[in-house]
Amino acid sequence: MRTDFIEELRWRGMLHDMMPGTDEQLNKEMTAGYIGFDPTAASLHIGNLATIMLLVHLQKAGHKPIALVGGATGMIGDPSFKASERSFLDEDTLRINQEGIRKQLEQFLDFDCGENSAEMVNNYDWFKEIGFLQFLREAGKYLSVNYMMSKDSVKKRLETGISFTEFSYQLLQGYDFYHLYKHKNVRLQMGGSDQWGNITTGTEIIRRKEGDEEGYFKAYALTTPLVTKSDGSKFGKSEGGNIWLDPARTSPFEFYQFWLNQSDEDSPRYLRVFSLKSKEEIEALESSHAAEPHLRIMQKALAAELTIRIHSERDYQMVLKASDVLFGKATLEMLQSIALDEFDTIFNGVPQTEISRADWDSCLNLLDLISTVTKSEIYPSKGEARRALQQNAVSINKVKVSSPEQSLADFQLLQDRFILVSKGKKNHLIKVI
Ligand SMILES: N[C@@H](Cc1ccc(O)cc1)C(=O)O
């Protein structure tokens, strides 16, 4: 059963621009639509997630989503709204990146659900067969340079400079659309609003080569707004840079915290774009949130749903445990319940020091341990360490140290190798090896 894809995007605030006739096409028949992703990095980031959601909703509405990995276009680099020419990625990097992105895209769509099963393609597969002369004859001839220069996406660069190579990018993307139209009956290309120029180059190539039928176009275009933040800063970045989907680059914990820290102003929009909750569910969250804003109900719902979808239920449970451990609530019992293979994940990002077992066994002085080992993060000087110990401000494995003279033998290692020193919200993990 097909549902109204455009209506869904509308209430979610995910519709930026659309070619006239796009909704008629979607209402008329099951339609294949695609989005391309260039392998500029080995992982997608949450900026890509908004466009991935277009494919997810397209499939949920009963249409066929196609994800394209830009093995060929990635060799060139999209100049759209880029201030300057970029350097090429080398071929090894491109290969690694393509593979990483392909695997991630696979997670989001259903590849086995009958006629609207998702598909994955790589434009290198057709471009590797096409020679330069053939390309000039089959693609370049159909558009004027004047038309290509009129795009907003390259306007600035025409003043500051653009290579022939980058200027040709829109032709490659345009040809992709034509190729997919011809071979897979793809009628729709989607993307972020910065892609409008490249996408309409494609619809134009298709129109010039295939004609239109009584005013009906054969191919359509739709874009989604770039996700913004109400304070004007760039969405999707933390101090550490991009928020990646790959857990090796952005840990599930950091990922969860990112969503948890979004403002009350932005969260309603982000829920609409990134969560799969219905309108009613989102509105219900908004009103419970408004009643008790300090509980951060919207942020928690968003962070939970996305951590589970991008990572896993187990990672989410781990993140909750980690928040308790790092931000207060944990008890010795909770620490003791952490399995050996969970330590790395839970304490990812917490300063750590390794000491030898011999040192640990011979280390009887608490003051020495905490002042030398946890220096800089917790205590700048031995004097301050002593003072903190005297004031009972230090915990070891979440148990308050009762006096600076207390023996280390009073504290058991967690999993026979870890000890957590904390003062307020500051933590330091010592690993005995
Ligand atoms: N130009 C797109 C990626 C893309 C590549 C090839 C296509 O056919 C479509 C889209 C981007 O940079 O985001």
Tab-separated table of C-alpha atoms and ligand atoms in Angstrom:
chain	number	residue	atom	x	y	z
A	1	MET	CA	0.000	0.000	0.000
A	2	ARG	CA	1.317	3.424	-0.907
A	3	THR	CA	0.926	6.404	1.386
A	4	ASP	CA	1.458	10.082	0.711
A	5	PHE	CA	5.217	10.602	0.749
A	6	ILE	CA	5.061	14.321	0.003
A	7	GLU	CA	2.513	14.922	2.763
A	8	GLU	CA	4.787	13.056	5.184
A	9	LEU	CA	7.756	15.236	4.221
A	10	ARG	CA	5.624	18.363	4.504
A	11	TRP	CA	4.499	17.929	8.080
A	12	ARG	CA	8.006	16.910	9.046
A	13	GLY	CA	9.381	20.130	7.542
A	14	MET	CA	11.556	18.069	5.216
A	15	LEU	CA	10.447	19.526	1.912
A	16	HIS	CA	12.511	22.377	0.532
A	17	ASP	CA	11.938	22.406	-3.199
A	18	MET	CA	10.185	20.148	-5.633
A	19	MET	CA	9.680	20.113	-9.380
A	20	PRO	CA	6.059	20.619	-10.446
A	21	GLY	CA	4.400	17.272	-11.093
A	22	THR	CA	6.510	15.322	-8.572
A	23	ASP	CA	3.509	14.566	-6.354
A	24	GLU	CA	1.383	13.489	-9.348
A	25	GLN	CA	4.133	11.089	-10.414
A	26	LEU	CA	4.289	9.583	-6.914
A	27	ASN	CA	0.525	9.267	-6.695
A	28	LYS	CA	0.343	7.670	-10.109
A	29	GLU	CA	2.594	4.648	-9.546
A	30	MET	CA	5.252	3.038	-7.459
A	31	THR	CA	8.235	5.229	-8.237
A	32	ALA	CA	11.948	4.562	-7.962
A	33	GLY	CA	13.878	7.471	-6.461
A	34	TYR	CA	17.585	7.845	-5.761
A	35	ILE	CA	20.085	9.810	-3.733
A	36	GLY	CA	23.830	9.815	-4.295
A	37	PHE	CA	26.571	9.893	-1.661
A	38	ASP	CA	30.171	10.644	-2.571
A	39	PRO	CA	32.866	8.701	-0.718
A	40	THR	CA	34.611	11.776	0.689
A	41	ALA	CA	35.140	9.991	4.030
A	42	ALA	CA	34.990	6.401	5.249
A	43	SER	CA	31.848	7.121	7.216
A	44	LEU	CA	28.670	9.082	6.793
A	45	HIS	CA	27.882	11.747	9.383
A	46	ILE	CA	24.636	13.002	10.807
A	47	GLY	CA	24.440	15.702	8.145
A	48	ASN	CA	23.909	12.836	5.687
A	49	LEU	CA	21.285	11.318	7.932
A	50	ALA	CA	18.638	13.876	6.946
A	51	THR	CA	18.916	12.867	3.290
A	52	ILE	CA	19.042	9.173	4.172
A	53	MET	CA	15.707	9.751	5.920
A	54	LEU	CA	14.273	10.816	2.548
A	55	LEU	CA	15.039	7.339	1.219
A	56	VAL	CA	13.667	5.720	4.366
A	57	HIS	CA	10.371	7.624	4.078
A	58	LEU	CA	10.211	6.977	0.340
A	59	GLN	CA	10.371	3.249	1.008
A	60	LYS	CA	7.930	3.414	3.921
A	61	ALA	CA	5.487	5.138	1.586
A	62	GLY	CA	5.681	2.125	-0.751
A	63	HIS	CA	8.161	3.449	-3.329
A	64	LYS	CA	11.532	2.072	-4.315
A	65	PRO	CA	14.673	3.698	-2.851
A	66	ILE	CA	18.023	3.503	-4.580
A	67	ALA	CA	21.209	4.555	-2.824
A	68	LEU	CA	24.064	5.493	-5.107
A	69	VAL	CA	27.666	5.421	-3.974
A	70	GLY	CA	29.660	7.894	-6.026
A	71	GLY	CA	32.736	5.873	-6.891
A	72	ALA	CA	33.183	7.984	-10.034
A	73	THR	CA	31.926	11.377	-8.830
A	74	GLY	CA	34.043	10.964	-5.690
A	75	MET	CA	37.089	11.031	-7.968
A	76	ILE	CA	36.117	14.536	-9.091
A	77	GLY	CA	34.526	16.353	-6.124
A	78	ASP	CA	31.259	18.275	-6.112
A	79	PRO	CA	31.911	22.041	-6.326
A	80	SER	CA	28.339	22.960	-5.267
A	81	PHE	CA	28.542	25.898	-2.859
A	82	LYS	CA	32.174	25.072	-2.115
A	83	ALA	CA	34.368	28.112	-1.725
A	84	SER	CA	37.433	26.637	-3.380
A	85	GLU	CA	38.790	23.832	-5.499
A	86	ARG	CA	39.583	20.678	-3.575
A	87	SER	CA	42.422	18.239	-3.951
A	88	PHE	CA	41.785	14.738	-5.196
A	89	LEU	CA	41.433	11.784	-2.878
A	90	ASP	CA	43.836	8.981	-3.755
A	91	GLU	CA	42.433	5.736	-5.073
A	92	ASP	CA	43.129	3.640	-1.987
A	93	THR	CA	41.305	6.134	0.194
A	94	LEU	CA	38.410	6.214	-2.248
A	95	ARG	CA	38.121	2.440	-2.193
A	96	ILE	CA	38.108	2.280	1.585
A	97	ASN	CA	35.608	5.140	1.798
A	98	GLN	CA	33.248	3.591	-0.749
A	99	GLU	CA	33.156	0.338	1.136
A	100	GLY	CA	32.523	2.066	4.472
A	101	ILE	CA	29.680	4.147	3.086
A	102	ARG	CA	28.100	1.251	1.243
A	103	LYS	CA	27.932	-0.794	4.440
A	104	GLN	CA	26.374	2.067	6.384
A	105	LEU	CA	23.739	2.818	3.769
A	106	GLU	CA	22.760	-0.836	3.829
A	107	GLN	CA	21.638	-0.545	7.447
A	108	PHE	CA	18.864	1.903	6.753
A	109	LEU	CA	16.828	0.351	3.992
A	110	ASP	CA	15.032	-2.904	3.386
A	111	PHE	CA	16.659	-4.829	0.557
A	112	ASP	CA	14.235	-7.714	0.701
A	113	CYS	CA	10.607	-6.647	0.707
A	114	GLY	CA	9.317	-7.460	-2.738
A	115	GLU	CA	8.844	-4.933	-5.513
A	116	ASN	CA	9.913	-1.881	-3.564
A	117	SER	CA	13.093	-3.464	-2.208
A	118	ALA	CA	15.971	-1.027	-1.936
A	119	GLU	CA	18.914	-1.218	-4.289
A	120	MET	CA	22.471	-0.026	-4.114
A	121	VAL	CA	24.449	1.123	-7.141
A	122	ASN	CA	27.873	2.614	-7.759
A	123	ASN	CA	28.310	5.092	-10.606
A	124	TYR	CA	31.850	3.875	-11.216
A	125	ASP	CA	30.218	0.764	-12.702
A	126	TRP	CA	28.930	2.722	-15.698
A	127	PHE	CA	31.508	5.490	-15.904
A	128	LYS	CA	34.365	3.029	-16.169
A	129	GLU	CA	32.891	1.891	-19.490
A	130	ILE	CA	32.461	5.365	-20.989
A	131	GLY	CA	35.264	7.053	-22.897
A	132	PHE	CA	35.774	10.812	-22.960
A	133	LEU	CA	34.637	11.265	-26.561
A	134	GLN	CA	31.567	9.146	-25.976
A	135	PHE	CA	30.729	11.203	-22.889
A	136	LEU	CA	31.042	14.481	-24.758
A	137	ARG	CA	28.734	13.152	-27.426
A	138	GLU	CA	26.208	11.538	-25.088
A	139	ALA	CA	26.022	14.023	-22.281
A	140	GLY	CA	27.913	17.266	-22.888
A	141	LYS	CA	26.171	18.006	-26.167
A	142	TYR	CA	22.754	18.303	-24.560
A	143	LEU	CA	23.472	21.233	-22.302
A	144	SER	CA	24.868	24.635	-23.041
A	145	VAL	CA	27.742	25.983	-21.018
A	146	ASN	CA	25.517	28.995	-20.453
A	147	TYR	CA	22.942	26.782	-18.755
A	148	MET	CA	25.574	25.101	-16.619
A	149	MET	CA	27.012	28.471	-15.598
A	150	SER	CA	23.639	29.780	-14.492
A	151	LYS	CA	23.426	27.457	-11.470
A	152	ASP	CA	23.583	29.119	-8.050
A	153	SER	CA	25.740	26.239	-6.878
A	154	VAL	CA	28.683	27.336	-9.034
A	155	LYS	CA	28.016	31.093	-9.386
A	156	LYS	CA	30.576	32.182	-6.801
A	157	ARG	CA	33.196	29.897	-8.209
A	158	LEU	CA	32.821	31.427	-11.639
A	159	GLU	CA	34.124	34.620	-10.056
A	160	THR	CA	36.896	33.059	-7.990
A	161	GLY	CA	37.895	30.224	-10.300
A	162	ILE	CA	36.889	26.657	-11.011
A	163	SER	CA	38.678	23.947	-12.963
A	164	PHE	CA	37.099	22.364	-16.004
A	165	THR	CA	37.110	19.132	-13.986
A	166	GLU	CA	34.956	20.426	-11.127
A	167	PHE	CA	32.776	22.405	-13.517
A	168	SER	CA	32.004	19.104	-15.290
A	169	TYR	CA	30.753	17.523	-12.073
A	170	GLN	CA	27.111	18.454	-12.697
A	171	LEU	CA	27.266	16.657	-16.028
A	172	LEU	CA	28.418	13.472	-14.315
A	173	GLN	CA	25.635	13.641	-11.746
A	174	GLY	CA	23.191	14.566	-14.504
A	175	TYR	CA	24.290	11.594	-16.543
A	176	ASP	CA	23.815	9.305	-13.523
A	177	PHE	CA	20.177	10.325	-13.368
A	178	TYR	CA	19.803	9.644	-17.088
A	179	HIS	CA	21.513	6.263	-16.740
A	180	LEU	CA	19.289	5.240	-13.829
A	181	TYR	CA	16.202	6.476	-15.648
A	182	LYS	CA	17.125	4.355	-18.670
A	183	HIS	CA	18.189	1.213	-16.840
A	184	LYS	CA	16.141	1.222	-13.664
A	185	ASN	CA	13.242	3.461	-14.552
A	186	VAL	CA	14.267	5.921	-11.831
A	187	ARG	CA	11.975	8.958	-12.002
A	188	LEU	CA	13.030	10.935	-8.993
A	189	GLN	CA	16.280	12.251	-7.605
A	190	MET	CA	16.417	13.699	-4.125
A	191	GLY	CA	19.069	15.376	-2.010
A	192	GLY	CA	19.895	18.263	0.289
A	193	SER	CA	18.923	21.731	-0.912
A	194	ASP	CA	22.517	22.329	-2.076
A	195	GLN	CA	21.961	19.606	-4.687
A	196	TRP	CA	19.124	21.330	-6.563
A	197	GLY	CA	21.434	22.536	-9.328
A	198	ASN	CA	22.977	19.127	-9.996
A	199	ILE	CA	19.649	17.332	-9.783
A	200	THR	CA	17.932	19.624	-12.276
A	201	THR	CA	20.887	19.226	-14.646
A	202	GLY	CA	19.842	15.560	-14.627
A	203	THR	CA	16.167	16.226	-15.287
A	204	GLU	CA	17.252	18.555	-18.085
A	205	ILE	CA	19.493	15.937	-19.732
A	206	ILE	CA	16.629	13.438	-19.544
A	207	ARG	CA	14.194	15.940	-21.030
A	208	ARG	CA	16.555	16.862	-23.871
A	209	LYS	CA	17.378	13.265	-24.702
A	210	GLU	CA	14.005	11.647	-24.107
A	211	GLY	CA	11.533	14.477	-24.626
A	212	ASP	CA	8.474	14.999	-22.460
A	213	GLU	CA	5.017	13.594	-22.917
A	214	GLU	CA	2.284	16.204	-23.272
A	215	GLY	CA	3.767	18.445	-20.690
A	216	TYR	CA	4.525	15.591	-18.302
A	217	PHE	CA	8.135	15.271	-17.356
A	218	LYS	CA	9.778	11.914	-17.184
A	219	ALA	CA	11.989	12.734	-14.263
A	220	TYR	CA	11.506	14.791	-11.136
A	221	ALA	CA	13.492	16.499	-8.401
A	222	LEU	CA	12.969	17.064	-4.722
A	223	THR	CA	15.212	18.520	-2.022
A	224	THR	CA	15.212	18.741	1.752
A	225	PRO	CA	16.366	21.778	3.774
A	226	LEU	CA	19.814	21.702	5.281
A	227	VAL	CA	19.390	21.112	9.004
A	228	THR	CA	20.209	24.257	10.952
A	229	LYS	CA	20.588	25.271	14.574
A	230	SER	CA	18.598	28.112	16.052
A	231	ASP	CA	21.692	29.693	17.612
A	232	GLY	CA	23.235	30.054	14.167
A	233	SER	CA	26.113	27.609	14.723
A	234	LYS	CA	26.602	24.700	12.367
A	235	PHE	CA	24.494	21.600	12.950
A	236	GLY	CA	26.169	18.240	13.357
A	237	LYS	CA	29.472	19.276	14.883
A	238	SER	CA	30.854	18.930	18.362
A	239	GLU	CA	34.193	20.269	19.618
A	240	GLY	CA	35.687	17.085	18.236
A	241	GLY	CA	34.398	17.827	14.699
A	242	ASN	CA	31.702	15.950	12.799
A	243	ILE	CA	29.332	13.560	14.509
A	244	TRP	CA	29.950	10.382	12.530
A	245	LEU	CA	27.778	7.308	12.223
A	246	ASP	CA	30.790	5.027	12.614
A	247	PRO	CA	31.182	4.105	16.305
A	248	ALA	CA	34.958	4.007	15.873
A	249	ARG	CA	34.882	7.743	15.036
A	250	THR	CA	32.081	8.931	17.300
A	251	SER	CA	31.402	6.596	20.197
A	252	PRO	CA	27.773	5.691	20.928
A	253	PHE	CA	28.217	7.631	24.161
A	254	GLU	CA	29.295	10.822	22.386
A	255	PHE	CA	26.549	10.259	19.831
A	256	TYR	CA	23.915	9.943	22.560
A	257	GLN	CA	25.227	13.019	24.389
A	258	PHE	CA	25.125	15.023	21.163
A	259	TRP	CA	21.367	14.549	20.825
A	260	LEU	CA	20.770	14.891	24.532
A	261	ASN	CA	22.401	18.330	24.478
A	262	GLN	CA	20.213	19.832	21.760
A	263	SER	CA	18.188	22.870	22.778
A	264	ASP	CA	14.475	22.901	23.581
A	265	GLU	CA	14.054	25.161	20.570
A	266	ASP	CA	15.678	22.822	18.063
A	267	SER	CA	14.477	19.476	19.385
A	268	PRO	CA	10.927	19.571	17.951
A	269	ARG	CA	12.384	20.044	14.452
A	270	TYR	CA	14.999	17.364	14.926
A	271	LEU	CA	12.376	14.902	16.158
A	272	ARG	CA	10.443	15.451	12.937
A	273	VAL	CA	13.472	15.019	10.695
A	274	PHE	CA	15.398	12.260	12.399
A	275	SER	CA	12.928	10.142	14.318
A	276	LEU	CA	10.375	7.822	12.795
A	277	LYS	CA	7.768	8.715	15.393
A	278	SER	CA	4.348	9.740	14.172
A	279	LYS	CA	2.968	13.264	14.379
A	280	GLU	CA	0.809	12.285	17.376
A	281	GLU	CA	3.739	10.730	19.212
A	282	ILE	CA	5.913	13.774	18.644
A	283	GLU	CA	3.187	16.168	19.757
A	284	ALA	CA	2.638	14.085	22.886
A	285	LEU	CA	6.361	14.286	23.659
A	286	GLU	CA	6.256	18.039	23.179
A	287	SER	CA	3.459	18.526	25.662
A	288	SER	CA	5.015	16.274	28.310
A	289	HIS	CA	8.242	18.161	27.765
A	290	ALA	CA	6.559	21.542	28.168
A	291	ALA	CA	5.080	20.432	31.510
A	292	GLU	CA	8.498	19.489	32.930
A	293	PRO	CA	11.231	20.915	30.713
A	294	HIS	CA	14.038	20.024	33.148
A	295	LEU	CA	13.422	16.326	32.444
A	296	ARG	CA	14.501	16.862	28.821
A	297	ILE	CA	11.860	14.454	27.571
A	298	MET	CA	12.210	15.423	23.891
A	299	GLN	CA	15.991	15.187	23.907
A	300	LYS	CA	15.990	11.850	25.695
A	301	ALA	CA	13.473	10.352	23.280
A	302	LEU	CA	15.459	11.562	20.295
A	303	ALA	CA	18.794	10.419	21.706
A	304	ALA	CA	17.394	7.000	22.601
A	305	GLU	CA	15.746	6.358	19.250
A	306	LEU	CA	18.775	7.413	17.230
A	307	THR	CA	21.328	5.607	19.374
A	308	ILE	CA	19.322	2.415	18.973
A	309	ARG	CA	18.800	2.883	15.228
A	310	ILE	CA	22.367	3.886	14.352
A	311	HIS	CA	24.082	1.705	16.938
A	312	SER	CA	22.063	-0.905	18.868
A	313	GLU	CA	19.831	-1.525	21.835
A	314	ARG	CA	22.838	-2.921	23.700
A	315	ASP	CA	24.880	0.219	22.971
A	316	TYR	CA	22.002	2.330	24.232
A	317	GLN	CA	21.844	0.383	27.495
A	318	MET	CA	25.582	0.807	27.781
A	319	VAL	CA	25.357	4.533	27.214
A	320	LEU	CA	22.781	4.843	29.986
A	321	LYS	CA	25.081	2.921	32.294
A	322	ALA	CA	28.004	5.112	31.276
A	323	SER	CA	26.013	8.289	31.977
A	324	ASP	CA	25.251	7.011	35.461
A	325	VAL	CA	28.853	6.084	36.049
A	326	LEU	CA	30.292	9.312	34.745
A	327	PHE	CA	27.745	11.841	35.894
A	328	GLY	CA	27.069	10.736	39.404
A	329	LYS	CA	24.368	8.289	40.216
A	330	ALA	CA	26.432	5.101	40.055
A	331	THR	CA	27.149	2.966	43.094
A	332	LEU	CA	29.838	0.411	43.800
A	333	GLU	CA	27.330	-2.324	42.935
A	334	MET	CA	26.737	-0.797	39.512
A	335	LEU	CA	30.436	-0.600	38.813
A	336	GLN	CA	30.831	-4.199	39.868
A	337	SER	CA	28.141	-5.218	37.399
A	338	ILE	CA	30.092	-3.884	34.410
A	339	ALA	CA	31.418	-6.798	32.363
A	340	LEU	CA	35.062	-6.844	31.367
A	341	ASP	CA	34.295	-6.302	27.681
A	342	GLU	CA	32.098	-3.295	28.490
A	343	PHE	CA	34.817	-1.244	30.162
A	344	ASP	CA	36.283	0.126	26.948
A	345	THR	CA	32.937	1.354	25.722
A	346	ILE	CA	31.733	2.806	28.976
A	347	PHE	CA	34.954	4.577	29.832
A	348	ASN	CA	35.706	5.708	26.309
A	349	GLY	CA	36.780	9.338	26.606
A	350	VAL	CA	37.562	9.147	30.330
A	351	PRO	CA	41.243	9.851	31.059
A	352	GLN	CA	43.025	6.603	31.807
A	353	THR	CA	46.384	5.558	33.177
A	354	GLU	CA	47.938	2.145	33.266
A	355	ILE	CA	50.096	1.079	36.166
A	356	SER	CA	51.871	-2.206	36.670
A	357	ARG	CA	50.589	-4.780	39.089
A	358	ALA	CA	53.834	-4.570	41.013
A	359	ASP	CA	53.361	-0.832	41.439
A	360	TRP	CA	49.793	-1.351	42.488
A	361	ASP	CA	50.729	-4.021	45.029
A	362	SER	CA	53.445	-1.869	46.527
A	363	CYS	CA	51.391	1.316	46.458
A	364	LEU	CA	50.047	1.700	49.916
A	365	ASN	CA	49.714	5.414	49.961
A	366	LEU	CA	46.430	6.783	48.695
A	367	LEU	CA	47.749	10.306	48.420
A	368	ASP	CA	50.590	9.187	46.179
A	369	LEU	CA	48.279	7.246	43.967
A	370	ILE	CA	45.752	9.934	43.333
A	371	SER	CA	48.150	12.816	43.182
A	372	THR	CA	50.616	11.285	40.760
A	373	VAL	CA	48.360	9.162	38.629
A	374	THR	CA	45.354	11.392	38.231
A	375	LYS	CA	47.342	14.603	38.112
A	376	SER	CA	46.160	17.278	35.674
A	377	GLU	CA	42.613	15.912	35.289
A	378	ILE	CA	41.738	15.890	38.952
A	379	TYR	CA	44.517	17.492	40.978
A	380	PRO	CA	47.014	19.989	39.744
A	381	SER	CA	49.185	19.541	42.833
A	382	LYS	CA	49.859	17.203	45.674
A	383	GLY	CA	48.716	19.850	48.131
A	384	GLU	CA	45.308	20.034	46.509
A	385	ALA	CA	45.081	16.272	46.433
A	386	ARG	CA	45.767	16.155	50.147
A	387	ARG	CA	43.169	18.814	50.844
A	388	ALA	CA	40.552	17.013	48.756
A	389	LEU	CA	41.234	13.786	50.586
A	390	GLN	CA	40.953	15.523	53.925
A	391	GLN	CA	37.644	17.021	52.909
A	392	ASN	CA	36.301	13.619	51.856
A	393	ALA	CA	35.805	14.866	48.309
A	394	VAL	CA	37.419	11.898	46.624
A	395	SER	CA	35.744	8.623	45.774
A	396	ILE	CA	37.345	5.415	44.744
A	397	ASN	CA	35.006	3.105	42.886
A	398	LYS	CA	32.245	5.500	43.929
A	399	VAL	CA	32.933	4.964	47.635
A	400	LYS	CA	34.022	8.091	49.498
A	401	VAL	CA	37.505	7.966	50.884
A	402	SER	CA	37.105	8.495	54.614
A	403	SER	CA	40.616	9.697	55.437
A	404	PRO	CA	43.869	10.352	53.628
A	405	GLU	CA	45.433	7.578	55.666
A	406	GLN	CA	42.968	4.968	54.498
A	407	SER	CA	44.665	1.894	53.101
A	408	LEU	CA	44.378	1.030	49.457
A	409	ALA	CA	43.733	-2.523	50.509
A	410	ASP	CA	40.236	-1.341	51.474
A	411	PHE	CA	39.347	-0.902	47.829
A	412	GLN	CA	38.798	-3.839	45.540
A	413	LEU	CA	39.793	-3.688	41.921
A	414	LEU	CA	36.863	-3.903	39.521
A	415	GLN	CA	37.159	-6.997	37.338
A	416	ASP	CA	40.480	-7.507	39.068
A	417	ARG	CA	42.074	-4.622	37.158
A	418	PHE	CA	40.266	-1.288	37.256
A	419	ILE	CA	39.971	1.456	39.766
A	420	LEU	CA	37.873	4.565	39.249
A	421	VAL	CA	38.961	7.738	40.994
A	422	SER	CA	36.385	10.522	40.997
A	423	LYS	CA	35.925	13.955	42.397
A	424	GLY	CA	32.548	15.476	41.611
A	425	LYS	CA	32.032	15.014	37.875
A	426	LYS	CA	35.688	14.397	37.159
A	427	ASN	CA	36.740	10.827	36.624
A	428	HIS	CA	39.969	8.991	36.050
A	429	LEU	CA	40.293	5.298	35.371
A	430	ILE	CA	43.365	3.430	36.516
A	431	LYS	CA	44.079	0.128	34.890
A	432	VAL	CA	46.380	-2.328	36.597
A	433	ILE	CA	48.200	-4.416	34.014
B	1	LIG	N1	26.845	15.410	-5.493
B	1	LIG	C1	26.308	14.666	-4.410
B	1	LIG	C2	26.566	13.196	-4.485
B	1	LIG	C3	25.999	12.547	-5.723
B	1	LIG	C4	26.815	11.908	-6.627
B	1	LIG	C5	26.305	11.306	-7.771
B	1	LIG	C6	24.933	11.363	-8.013
B	1	LIG	O1	24.425	10.800	-9.151
B	1	LIG	C7	24.087	11.993	-7.117
B	1	LIG	C8	24.625	12.599	-5.982
B	1	LIG	C9	26.892	15.227	-3.108
B	1	LIG	O2	27.961	15.713	-3.100
B	1	LIG	O3	26.275	15.134	-2.082
